[in-house]
mmCIF file of C-alpha atoms in Angstrom:
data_model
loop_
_atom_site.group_PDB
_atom_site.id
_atom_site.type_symbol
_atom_site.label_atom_id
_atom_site.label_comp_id
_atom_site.label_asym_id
_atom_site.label_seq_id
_atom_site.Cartn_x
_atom_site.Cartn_y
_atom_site.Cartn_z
ATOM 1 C CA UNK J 1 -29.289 -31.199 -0.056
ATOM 2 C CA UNK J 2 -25.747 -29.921 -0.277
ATOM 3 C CA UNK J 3 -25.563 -29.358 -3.783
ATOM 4 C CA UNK J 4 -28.540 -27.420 -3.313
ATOM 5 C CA UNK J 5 -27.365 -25.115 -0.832
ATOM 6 C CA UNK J 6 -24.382 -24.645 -2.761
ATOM 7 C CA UNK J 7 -26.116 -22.890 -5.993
ATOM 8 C CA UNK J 8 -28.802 -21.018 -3.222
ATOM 9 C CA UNK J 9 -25.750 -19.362 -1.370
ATOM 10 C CA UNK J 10 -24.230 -18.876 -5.141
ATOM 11 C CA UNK J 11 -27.378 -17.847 -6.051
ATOM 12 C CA UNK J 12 -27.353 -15.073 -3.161
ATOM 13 C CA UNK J 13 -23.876 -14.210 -3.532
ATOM 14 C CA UNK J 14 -24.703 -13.255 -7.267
ATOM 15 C CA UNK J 15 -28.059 -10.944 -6.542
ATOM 16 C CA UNK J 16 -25.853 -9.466 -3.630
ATOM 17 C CA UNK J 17 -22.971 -8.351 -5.852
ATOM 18 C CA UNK J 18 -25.530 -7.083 -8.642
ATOM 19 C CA UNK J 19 -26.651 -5.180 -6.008
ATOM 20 C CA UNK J 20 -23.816 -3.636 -5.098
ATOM 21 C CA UNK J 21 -22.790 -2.848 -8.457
ATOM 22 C CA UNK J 22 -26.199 -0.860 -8.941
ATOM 23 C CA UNK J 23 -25.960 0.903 -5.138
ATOM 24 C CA UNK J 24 -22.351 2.321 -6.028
ATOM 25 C CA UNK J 25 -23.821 3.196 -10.032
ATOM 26 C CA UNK J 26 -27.090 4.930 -7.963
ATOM 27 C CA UNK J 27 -24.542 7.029 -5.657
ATOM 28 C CA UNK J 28 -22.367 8.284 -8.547
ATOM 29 C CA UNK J 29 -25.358 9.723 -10.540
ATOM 30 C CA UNK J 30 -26.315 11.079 -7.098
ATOM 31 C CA UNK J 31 -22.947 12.724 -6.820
ATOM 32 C CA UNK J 32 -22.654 13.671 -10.103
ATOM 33 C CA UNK J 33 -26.152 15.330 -10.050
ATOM 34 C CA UNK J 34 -25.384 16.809 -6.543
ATOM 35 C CA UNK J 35 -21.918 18.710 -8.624
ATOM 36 C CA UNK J 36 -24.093 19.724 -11.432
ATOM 37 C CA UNK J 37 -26.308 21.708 -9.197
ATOM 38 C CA UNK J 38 -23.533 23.308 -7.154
ATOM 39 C CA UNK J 39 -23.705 21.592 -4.053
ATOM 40 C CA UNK J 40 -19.861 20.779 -4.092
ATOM 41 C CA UNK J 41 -19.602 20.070 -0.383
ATOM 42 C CA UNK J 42 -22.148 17.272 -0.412
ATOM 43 C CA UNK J 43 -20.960 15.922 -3.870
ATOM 44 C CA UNK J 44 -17.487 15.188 -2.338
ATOM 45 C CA UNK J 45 -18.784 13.518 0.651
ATOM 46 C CA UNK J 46 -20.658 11.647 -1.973
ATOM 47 C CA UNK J 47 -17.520 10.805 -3.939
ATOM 48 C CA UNK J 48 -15.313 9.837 -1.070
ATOM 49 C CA UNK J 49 -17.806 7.560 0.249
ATOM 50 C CA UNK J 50 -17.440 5.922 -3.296
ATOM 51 C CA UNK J 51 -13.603 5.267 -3.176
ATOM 52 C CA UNK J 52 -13.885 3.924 0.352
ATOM 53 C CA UNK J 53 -15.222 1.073 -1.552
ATOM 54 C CA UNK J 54 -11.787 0.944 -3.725
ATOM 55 C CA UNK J 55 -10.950 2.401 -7.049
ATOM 56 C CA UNK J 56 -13.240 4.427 -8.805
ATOM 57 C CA UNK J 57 -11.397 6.710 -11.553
ATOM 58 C CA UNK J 58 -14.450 8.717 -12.853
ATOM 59 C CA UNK J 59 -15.317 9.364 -8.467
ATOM 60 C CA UNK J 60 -11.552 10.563 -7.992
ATOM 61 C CA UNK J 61 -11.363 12.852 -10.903
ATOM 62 C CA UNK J 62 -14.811 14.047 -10.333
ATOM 63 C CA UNK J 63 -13.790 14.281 -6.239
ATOM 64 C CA UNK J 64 -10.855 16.144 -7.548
ATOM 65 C CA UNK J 65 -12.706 19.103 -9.366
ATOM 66 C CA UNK J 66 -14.805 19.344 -6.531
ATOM 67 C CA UNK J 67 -11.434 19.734 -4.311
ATOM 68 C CA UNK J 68 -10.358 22.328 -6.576
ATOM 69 C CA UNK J 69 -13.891 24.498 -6.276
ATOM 70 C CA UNK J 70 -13.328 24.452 -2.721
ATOM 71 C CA UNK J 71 -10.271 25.505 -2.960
ATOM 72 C CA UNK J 72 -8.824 22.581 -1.439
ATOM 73 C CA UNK J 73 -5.964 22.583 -4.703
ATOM 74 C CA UNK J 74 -3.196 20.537 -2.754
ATOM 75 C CA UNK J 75 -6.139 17.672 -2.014
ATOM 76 C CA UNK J 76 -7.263 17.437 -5.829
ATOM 77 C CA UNK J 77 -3.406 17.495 -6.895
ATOM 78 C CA UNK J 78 -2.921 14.206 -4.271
ATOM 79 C CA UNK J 79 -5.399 12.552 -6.619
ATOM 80 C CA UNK J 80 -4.252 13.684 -10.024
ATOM 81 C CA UNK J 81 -0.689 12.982 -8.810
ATOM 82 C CA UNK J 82 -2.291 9.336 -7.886
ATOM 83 C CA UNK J 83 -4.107 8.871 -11.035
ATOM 84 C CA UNK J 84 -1.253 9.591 -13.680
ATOM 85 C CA UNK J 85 0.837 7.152 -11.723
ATOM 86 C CA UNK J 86 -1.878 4.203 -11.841
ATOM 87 C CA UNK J 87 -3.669 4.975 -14.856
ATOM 88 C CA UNK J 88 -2.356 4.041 -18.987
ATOM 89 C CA UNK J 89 -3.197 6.218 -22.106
ATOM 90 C CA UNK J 90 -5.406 8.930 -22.529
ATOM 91 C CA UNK J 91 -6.553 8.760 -18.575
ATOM 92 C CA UNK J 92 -3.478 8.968 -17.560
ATOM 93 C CA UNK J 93 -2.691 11.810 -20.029
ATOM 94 C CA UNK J 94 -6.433 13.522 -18.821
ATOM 95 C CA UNK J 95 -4.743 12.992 -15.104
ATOM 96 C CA UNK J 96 -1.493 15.007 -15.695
ATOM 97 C CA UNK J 97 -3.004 18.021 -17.553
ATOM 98 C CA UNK J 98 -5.471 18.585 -14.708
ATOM 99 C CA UNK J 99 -2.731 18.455 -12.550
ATOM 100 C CA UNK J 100 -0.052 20.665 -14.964
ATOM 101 C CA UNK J 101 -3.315 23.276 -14.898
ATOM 102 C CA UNK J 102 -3.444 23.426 -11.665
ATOM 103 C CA UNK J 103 -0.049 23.883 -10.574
ATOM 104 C CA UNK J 104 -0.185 26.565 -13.682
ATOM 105 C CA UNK J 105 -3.215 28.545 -12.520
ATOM 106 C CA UNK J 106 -3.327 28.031 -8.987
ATOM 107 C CA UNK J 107 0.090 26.530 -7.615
ATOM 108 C CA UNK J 108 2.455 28.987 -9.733
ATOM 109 C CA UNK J 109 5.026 26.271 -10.005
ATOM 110 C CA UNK J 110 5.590 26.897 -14.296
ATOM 111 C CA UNK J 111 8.464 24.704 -14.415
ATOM 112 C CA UNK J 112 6.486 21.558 -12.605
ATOM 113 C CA UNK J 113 3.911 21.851 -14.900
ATOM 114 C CA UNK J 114 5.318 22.553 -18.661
ATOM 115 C CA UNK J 115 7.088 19.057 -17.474
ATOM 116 C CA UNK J 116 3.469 17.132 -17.753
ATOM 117 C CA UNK J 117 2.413 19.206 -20.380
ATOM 118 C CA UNK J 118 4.974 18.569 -22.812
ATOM 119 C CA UNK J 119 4.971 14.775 -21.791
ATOM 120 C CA UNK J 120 1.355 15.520 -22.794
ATOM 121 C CA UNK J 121 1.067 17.038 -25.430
ATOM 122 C CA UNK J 122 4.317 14.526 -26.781
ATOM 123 C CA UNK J 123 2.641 10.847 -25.834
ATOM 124 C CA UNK J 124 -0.106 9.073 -26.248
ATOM 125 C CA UNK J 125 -3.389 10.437 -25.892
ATOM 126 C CA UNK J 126 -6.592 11.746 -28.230
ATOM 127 C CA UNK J 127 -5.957 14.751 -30.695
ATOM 128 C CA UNK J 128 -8.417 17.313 -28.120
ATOM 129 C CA UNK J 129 -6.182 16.060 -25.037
ATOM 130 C CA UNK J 130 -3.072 16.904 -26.824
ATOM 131 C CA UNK J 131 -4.187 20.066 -27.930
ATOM 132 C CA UNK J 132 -5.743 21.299 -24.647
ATOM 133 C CA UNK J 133 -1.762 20.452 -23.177
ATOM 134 C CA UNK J 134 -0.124 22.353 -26.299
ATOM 135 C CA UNK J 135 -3.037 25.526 -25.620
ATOM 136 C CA UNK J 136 -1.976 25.393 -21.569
ATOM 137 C CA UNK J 137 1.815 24.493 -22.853
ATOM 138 C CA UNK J 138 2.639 27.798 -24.859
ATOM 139 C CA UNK J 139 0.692 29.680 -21.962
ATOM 140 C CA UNK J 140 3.292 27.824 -19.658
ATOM 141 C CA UNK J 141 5.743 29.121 -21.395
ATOM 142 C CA UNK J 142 4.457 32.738 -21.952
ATOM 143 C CA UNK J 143 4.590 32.419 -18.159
ATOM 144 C CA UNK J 144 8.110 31.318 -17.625
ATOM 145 C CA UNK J 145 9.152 34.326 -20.259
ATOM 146 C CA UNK J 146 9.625 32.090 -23.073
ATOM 147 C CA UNK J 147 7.895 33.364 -26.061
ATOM 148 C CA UNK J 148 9.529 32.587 -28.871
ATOM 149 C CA UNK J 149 8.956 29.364 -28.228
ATOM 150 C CA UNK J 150 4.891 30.039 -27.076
ATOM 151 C CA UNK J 151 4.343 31.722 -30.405
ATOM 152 C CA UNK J 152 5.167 28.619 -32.189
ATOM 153 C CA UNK J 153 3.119 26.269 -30.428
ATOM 154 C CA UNK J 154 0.664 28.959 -30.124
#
């Protein structure tokens, strides 16, 4: 009778997890759909309520863009800042160009971000990565009165 319970409850446990993997899968296509059709607002709510769960990288980047559309820039640069510090390879790399673009674009700190885009465009991530850093990195520079050394990355 025991062992029987045991594998029922296992059983249960199982099915219940499954089911929680498929819920949280079911709310990020929601999200993701909600973004796609412009209703940022709701997508974030939709995206926060994901991480509240734990770690989700593709619901904090996403959550991040949608930060940035509402003009909430410091919020998304929290999560970028928390993403290249947890994340390996060409995540990681995809984390600190986001942020090095948006303290470029719409933080004006230059110097902060030709930092992460050189350590970008320098490391370890795919060929289109480093090239959108070297693109944004000889803009940097441009910016910070440098252009000798934009035209030759440029």
């Amino acid at each position: 009778m025991l062992r029987g319970m045991k594998r029922f409850v296992l059983l249960f446990l199982m099915m219940a997890c499954a089911g929680v993997v498929k819920a949280a899968d079911g709310t990020l296509a929601f999200a993701n759909g909600l973004a796609r059709r412009g209703m940022v607002r709701q997508a974030a709510q939709e995206y926060e309520s994901i991480l509240k769960n734990g770690p989700n990288d593709e619901a904090s980047f996403a959550l991040a863009g949608c930060y940035e559309k509402l003009g909430w820039d410091e919020k998304a640069r929290e999560i970028y800042r928390e993403l290249a510090g947890r994340l390996t390879g060409n995540r990681q790399a995809a984390a600190r160009l986001r942020l090095a673009v948006s303290l470029l674009y719409r933080g004006d700190k230059p110097e902060e971000a030709l930092t992460l885009l050189q350590s970008v465009a320098d490391g370890t991530a795919t060929e289109e990565t480093k090239q959108a850093a070297r693109l944004n990195l000889g803009r940097c520079l441009m910016r910070l009165g440098r252009t000798k050394e934009a035209e030759a990355i440029l």
